[in-house]
Amino acid sequence: MVVGDLDLASGIWHLASRHGGARVTAETVVFVIFAVVSVAGGLVMIGARNPVYSAMGLLMTMFSMAVFYVLNDAHFVAAVQVIIYAGAVMTLFLFVIMLIGVDRDEDRTEQIPFQRPLALVLGAGFLALVLIAARAAWVTGYGLFSGGEVNGTIENVADELFGTWLIPFQATVLLLTIAAVGTIALAQFAPRARGSAEGSGVSE
Amino acid sequence: MTVTPGWYMALAAVLFVIGATGILVRRNALVMFMSIELMLNAVNLTFVAAGRQIGLIEGQLSVLFVMVVAAAEVTVGLAIIVAVFRRRSTASVDELAGMRG
């Protein structure tokens, strides 16, 4: 494991073994810390009244995701996670939050009175269902057939991406182009819908 | 006590449920959108953990493809939210009841 020779982690391991605790690896320590951080970030995101705080919570979760990717030897994906998600996507979110206005707080009165408790009950039930299903072999198949180490360096990822998966990769290029064109179209046609009094230059 | 890929999948399930609950509870379109992102991230973590368990690098490739789709989705979705805001001056989905029968 990448972090297996961390001094801090080995110190914690010695501490744990001296006190007769279970054998704790460095990955366990890092996992527990960032699992708590990511879940806290998610809860902040859905709980915060201000959308900027929600974005900050999501940012916390995304950075801990990058840590989990590194723990799983997915180094390139971790770098992409930080650059694309934590960098570009969250910046875009913050841009739109600033554009729409951070000062308007959300009206928290529900139109359907029982929606919020029902949503929480449904969420808890779904979590229980997923965790129970994950324990059952008929859903997950017969696990633990390890085919060897996966090392997600740029070289290994590129070998597969530009070899076996070249056509799907080019399809994503088409998808991104369509998305960019669609965004431009939305930005172009929105002012006309508000009112034709200003006579924005878009013709029918 | 070592971390198996199952731990990551359990954590991903928790994060996914947090995102799904956020969509059900919140009324702000932007926060609902962030909840979708959280769910996508949880699924990405599952992909990476499963790829490590099976020993295939395709798990990480799936994550890259999901990221591309998510980027396209964010671009279009935020453009729609801004367009709606310019027209209706609100980001709350409760007030977008124009198609109510």
Coordinates of N, CA and C in Angstrom, one line a residue, chain B:
Chain B
M1 N -6.6 -5.5 11.4 CA -7.8 -4.9 10.8 C -7.5 -4.1 9.6
T2 N -7.6 -4.8 8.5 CA -7.3 -4.1 7.2 C -8.6 -3.7 6.5
V3 N -8.5 -2.7 5.6 CA -9.6 -2.2 4.9 C -9.8 -3.0 3.7
T4 N -10.9 -3.7 3.6 CA -11.3 -4.4 2.4 C -12.1 -3.5 1.4
P5 N -12.2 -3.8 0.2 CA -13.1 -3.0 -0.7 C -14.5 -2.9 -0.3
G6 N -15.0 -3.9 0.5 CA -16.3 -3.8 1.0 C -16.5 -2.6 1.9
W7 N -15.5 -2.2 2.6 CA -15.6 -1.0 3.5 C -15.9 0.2 2.6
Y8 N -15.1 0.3 1.5 CA -15.4 1.4 0.6 C -16.8 1.4 0.1
M9 N -17.3 0.2 -0.3 CA -18.6 0.1 -0.8 C -19.6 0.5 0.2
A10 N -19.4 0.1 1.4 CA -20.4 0.5 2.5 C -20.4 2.0 2.6
L11 N -19.2 2.6 2.6 CA -19.1 4.1 2.7 C -19.8 4.8 1.5
A12 N -19.6 4.2 0.4 CA -20.2 4.7 -0.8 C -21.7 4.6 -0.7
A13 N -22.2 3.5 -0.1 CA -23.7 3.4 0.0 C -24.2 4.5 1.0
V14 N -23.5 4.8 2.0 CA -23.9 5.8 3.0 C -23.9 7.2 2.2
L15 N -22.9 7.5 1.5 CA -22.8 8.8 0.8 C -23.9 8.9 -0.3
F16 N -24.2 7.8 -1.0 CA -25.3 7.7 -2.0 C -26.6 8.1 -1.3
V17 N -26.8 7.5 -0.1 CA -28.1 7.7 0.5 C -28.2 9.1 1.0
I18 N -27.1 9.7 1.5 CA -27.1 11.1 1.9 C -27.5 12.0 0.7
G19 N -26.9 11.7 -0.5 CA -27.3 12.4 -1.7 C -28.8 12.3 -2.1
A20 N -29.3 11.0 -2.0 CA -30.7 10.8 -2.4 C -31.6 11.5 -1.4
T21 N -31.2 11.5 -0.1 CA -32.0 12.2 0.9 C -32.0 13.7 0.6
G22 N -30.8 14.2 0.2 CA -30.7 15.6 -0.1 C -31.7 16.0 -1.2
I23 N -31.8 15.2 -2.2 CA -32.7 15.5 -3.3 C -34.1 15.5 -2.8
L24 N -34.5 14.6 -1.9 CA -35.9 14.6 -1.4 C -36.2 15.7 -0.5
V25 N -35.2 16.2 0.3 CA -35.4 17.1 1.3 C -35.3 18.6 0.9
R26 N -34.3 18.9 0.1 CA -34.0 20.3 -0.3 C -34.9 20.7 -1.4
R27 N -35.2 22.0 -1.5 CA -36.0 22.6 -2.5 C -35.2 23.5 -3.4
N28 N -34.0 23.8 -3.0 CA -33.1 24.7 -3.9 C -32.5 23.9 -5.0
A29 N -32.7 24.3 -6.2 CA -32.3 23.5 -7.4 C -30.8 23.3 -7.4
L30 N -30.1 24.3 -6.9 CA -28.6 24.1 -6.9 C -28.2 23.1 -5.9
V31 N -28.8 23.1 -4.7 CA -28.4 22.0 -3.7 C -28.8 20.7 -4.2
M32 N -30.0 20.6 -4.9 CA -30.4 19.3 -5.4 C -29.4 18.8 -6.4
F33 N -28.9 19.7 -7.2 CA -27.8 19.4 -8.2 C -26.6 18.9 -7.5
M34 N -26.2 19.6 -6.4 CA -25.0 19.1 -5.7 C -25.2 17.7 -5.1
S35 N -26.5 17.4 -4.7 CA -26.8 16.1 -4.2 C -26.5 15.0 -5.3
I36 N -26.9 15.4 -6.6 CA -26.7 14.4 -7.7 C -25.2 14.2 -7.8
E37 N -24.4 15.3 -7.7 CA -23.0 15.1 -7.8 C -22.4 14.2 -6.7
L38 N -23.0 14.3 -5.5 CA -22.5 13.5 -4.4 C -22.9 12.0 -4.7
M39 N -24.0 11.8 -5.3 CA -24.4 10.4 -5.6 C -23.5 9.8 -6.7
L40 N -23.1 10.7 -7.7 CA -22.2 10.2 -8.7 C -20.8 9.9 -8.1
N41 N -20.4 10.7 -7.2 CA -19.1 10.4 -6.5 C -19.1 9.1 -5.8
A42 N -20.2 8.9 -5.1 CA -20.3 7.6 -4.4 C -20.2 6.4 -5.3
V43 N -20.9 6.5 -6.5 CA -20.8 5.4 -7.4 C -19.4 5.3 -7.9
N44 N -18.7 6.4 -8.1 CA -17.3 6.3 -8.6 C -16.4 5.6 -7.6
L45 N -16.7 5.8 -6.3 CA -15.9 5.1 -5.3 C -16.2 3.6 -5.4
T46 N -17.4 3.3 -5.6 CA -17.7 1.8 -5.8 C -17.0 1.2 -6.9
F47 N -16.9 2.0 -8.1 CA -16.2 1.5 -9.2 C -14.7 1.2 -8.9
V48 N -14.1 2.2 -8.3 CA -12.7 2.0 -8.0 C -12.4 0.9 -7.0
A49 N -13.3 0.8 -6.0 CA -13.1 -0.3 -5.0 C -13.3 -1.7 -5.7
A50 N -14.3 -1.8 -6.5 CA -14.6 -3.1 -7.2 C -13.5 -3.4 -8.2
G51 N -13.0 -2.4 -8.9 CA -11.9 -2.7 -9.8 C -10.6 -3.2 -9.1
R52 N -10.4 -2.6 -7.9 CA -9.3 -3.1 -7.1 C -9.5 -4.5 -6.6
Q53 N -10.7 -4.8 -6.2 CA -11.0 -6.2 -5.8 C -10.8 -7.2 -6.9
I54 N -11.4 -6.9 -8.0 CA -11.4 -7.9 -9.1 C -10.0 -7.9 -9.8
G55 N -9.3 -6.8 -9.7 CA -8.0 -6.7 -10.3 C -8.0 -6.2 -11.8
L56 N -9.0 -5.4 -12.1 CA -9.1 -4.9 -13.5 C -9.0 -3.3 -13.4
I57 N -8.3 -2.8 -14.4 CA -8.2 -1.3 -14.4 C -9.4 -0.7 -15.0
E58 N -10.3 -1.5 -15.5 CA -11.6 -0.9 -16.1 C -12.4 -0.2 -15.1
G59 N -12.3 -0.5 -13.8 CA -13.0 0.2 -12.8 C -12.7 1.7 -12.8
Q60 N -11.3 2.0 -13.0 CA -10.9 3.3 -13.0 C -11.3 4.0 -14.3
L61 N -11.3 3.3 -15.4 CA -11.8 3.9 -16.7 C -13.2 4.3 -16.6
S62 N -14.1 3.4 -15.9 CA -15.5 3.8 -15.7 C -15.6 5.1 -15.0
V63 N -14.7 5.3 -14.0 CA -14.8 6.5 -13.2 C -14.5 7.7 -14.2
L64 N -13.5 7.5 -15.1 CA -13.2 8.6 -16.0 C -14.4 9.0 -16.9
F65 N -15.1 7.9 -17.4 CA -16.3 8.1 -18.2 C -17.4 8.8 -17.4
V66 N -17.6 8.4 -16.2 CA -18.6 9.0 -15.4 C -18.3 10.5 -15.1
M67 N -17.0 10.8 -15.0 CA -16.7 12.1 -14.7 C -17.0 13.0 -16.0
V68 N -16.7 12.4 -17.2 CA -17.0 13.2 -18.4 C -18.5 13.5 -18.5
V69 N -19.3 12.4 -18.2 CA -20.8 12.6 -18.3 C -21.2 13.6 -17.3
A70 N -20.6 13.5 -16.1 CA -21.0 14.5 -15.0 C -20.7 15.9 -15.4
A71 N -19.5 16.1 -16.0 CA -19.1 17.4 -16.4 C -20.1 18.0 -17.5
A72 N -20.5 17.2 -18.4 CA -21.5 17.6 -19.4 C -22.8 17.9 -18.7
E73 N -23.2 17.1 -17.8 CA -24.5 17.3 -17.1 C -24.4 18.6 -16.3
V74 N -23.3 18.8 -15.6 CA -23.2 20.1 -14.8 C -23.3 21.3 -15.7
T75 N -22.7 21.2 -16.9 CA -22.7 22.4 -17.8 C -24.1 22.7 -18.2
V76 N -24.8 21.7 -18.7 CA -26.2 21.9 -19.2 C -27.1 22.3 -18.0
G77 N -27.0 21.5 -16.9 CA -27.9 21.7 -15.8 C -27.8 23.1 -15.2
L78 N -26.6 23.6 -15.0 CA -26.4 24.9 -14.5 C -26.9 26.0 -15.5
A79 N -26.7 25.7 -16.8 CA -27.3 26.7 -17.7 C -28.8 26.7 -17.7
I80 N -29.4 25.6 -17.4 CA -30.9 25.6 -17.3 C -31.3 26.3 -16.1
I81 N -30.6 26.1 -14.9 CA -30.9 26.8 -13.7 C -30.8 28.3 -13.9
V82 N -29.8 28.7 -14.5 CA -29.6 30.2 -14.7 C -30.7 30.7 -15.6
A83 N -31.0 29.9 -16.7 CA -32.1 30.4 -17.6 C -33.4 30.5 -16.9
V84 N -33.7 29.5 -16.0 CA -35.0 29.6 -15.2 C -34.9 30.8 -14.3
F85 N -33.8 31.0 -13.7 CA -33.7 32.1 -12.7 C -33.9 33.4 -13.4
R86 N -33.4 33.6 -14.6 CA -33.5 34.8 -15.3 C -35.0 35.1 -15.7
R87 N -35.7 34.0 -15.8 CA -37.1 34.1 -16.2 C -38.0 34.3 -15.0
R88 N -37.8 33.5 -13.9 CA -38.7 33.4 -12.8 C -38.1 34.0 -11.5
S89 N -36.9 34.4 -11.6 CA -36.2 35.0 -10.4 C -36.3 34.1 -9.2
T90 N -36.2 32.8 -9.3 CA -36.1 31.9 -8.2 C -35.4 30.7 -8.6
A91 N -34.7 30.1 -7.6 CA -34.1 28.8 -7.8 C -34.8 27.7 -7.0
S92 N -36.0 28.0 -6.5 CA -36.7 27.0 -5.7 C -37.6 26.2 -6.7
V93 N -37.5 24.9 -6.6 CA -38.3 24.1 -7.5 C -39.8 24.0 -7.1
D94 N -40.1 24.5 -5.9 CA -41.5 24.5 -5.5 C -42.3 25.6 -6.3
E95 N -41.6 26.6 -6.7 CA -42.3 27.7 -7.4 C -42.4 27.5 -8.8
L96 N -41.8 26.4 -9.3 CA -41.8 26.1 -10.8 C -43.0 25.2 -11.0
A97 N -44.2 25.7 -10.8 CA -45.4 24.8 -11.0 C -46.2 25.2 -12.2
G98 N -45.5 25.7 -13.2 CA -46.2 26.2 -14.4 C -46.9 25.1 -15.2
M99 N -46.5 23.8 -15.0 CA -47.1 22.7 -15.7 C -48.1 22.0 -14.9
R100 N -48.4 22.5 -13.8 CA -49.4 21.8 -12.9 C -50.8 21.8 -13.6
G101 N -51.4 20.6 -13.6 CA -52.6 20.4 -14.3 C -53.8 21.0 -13.7

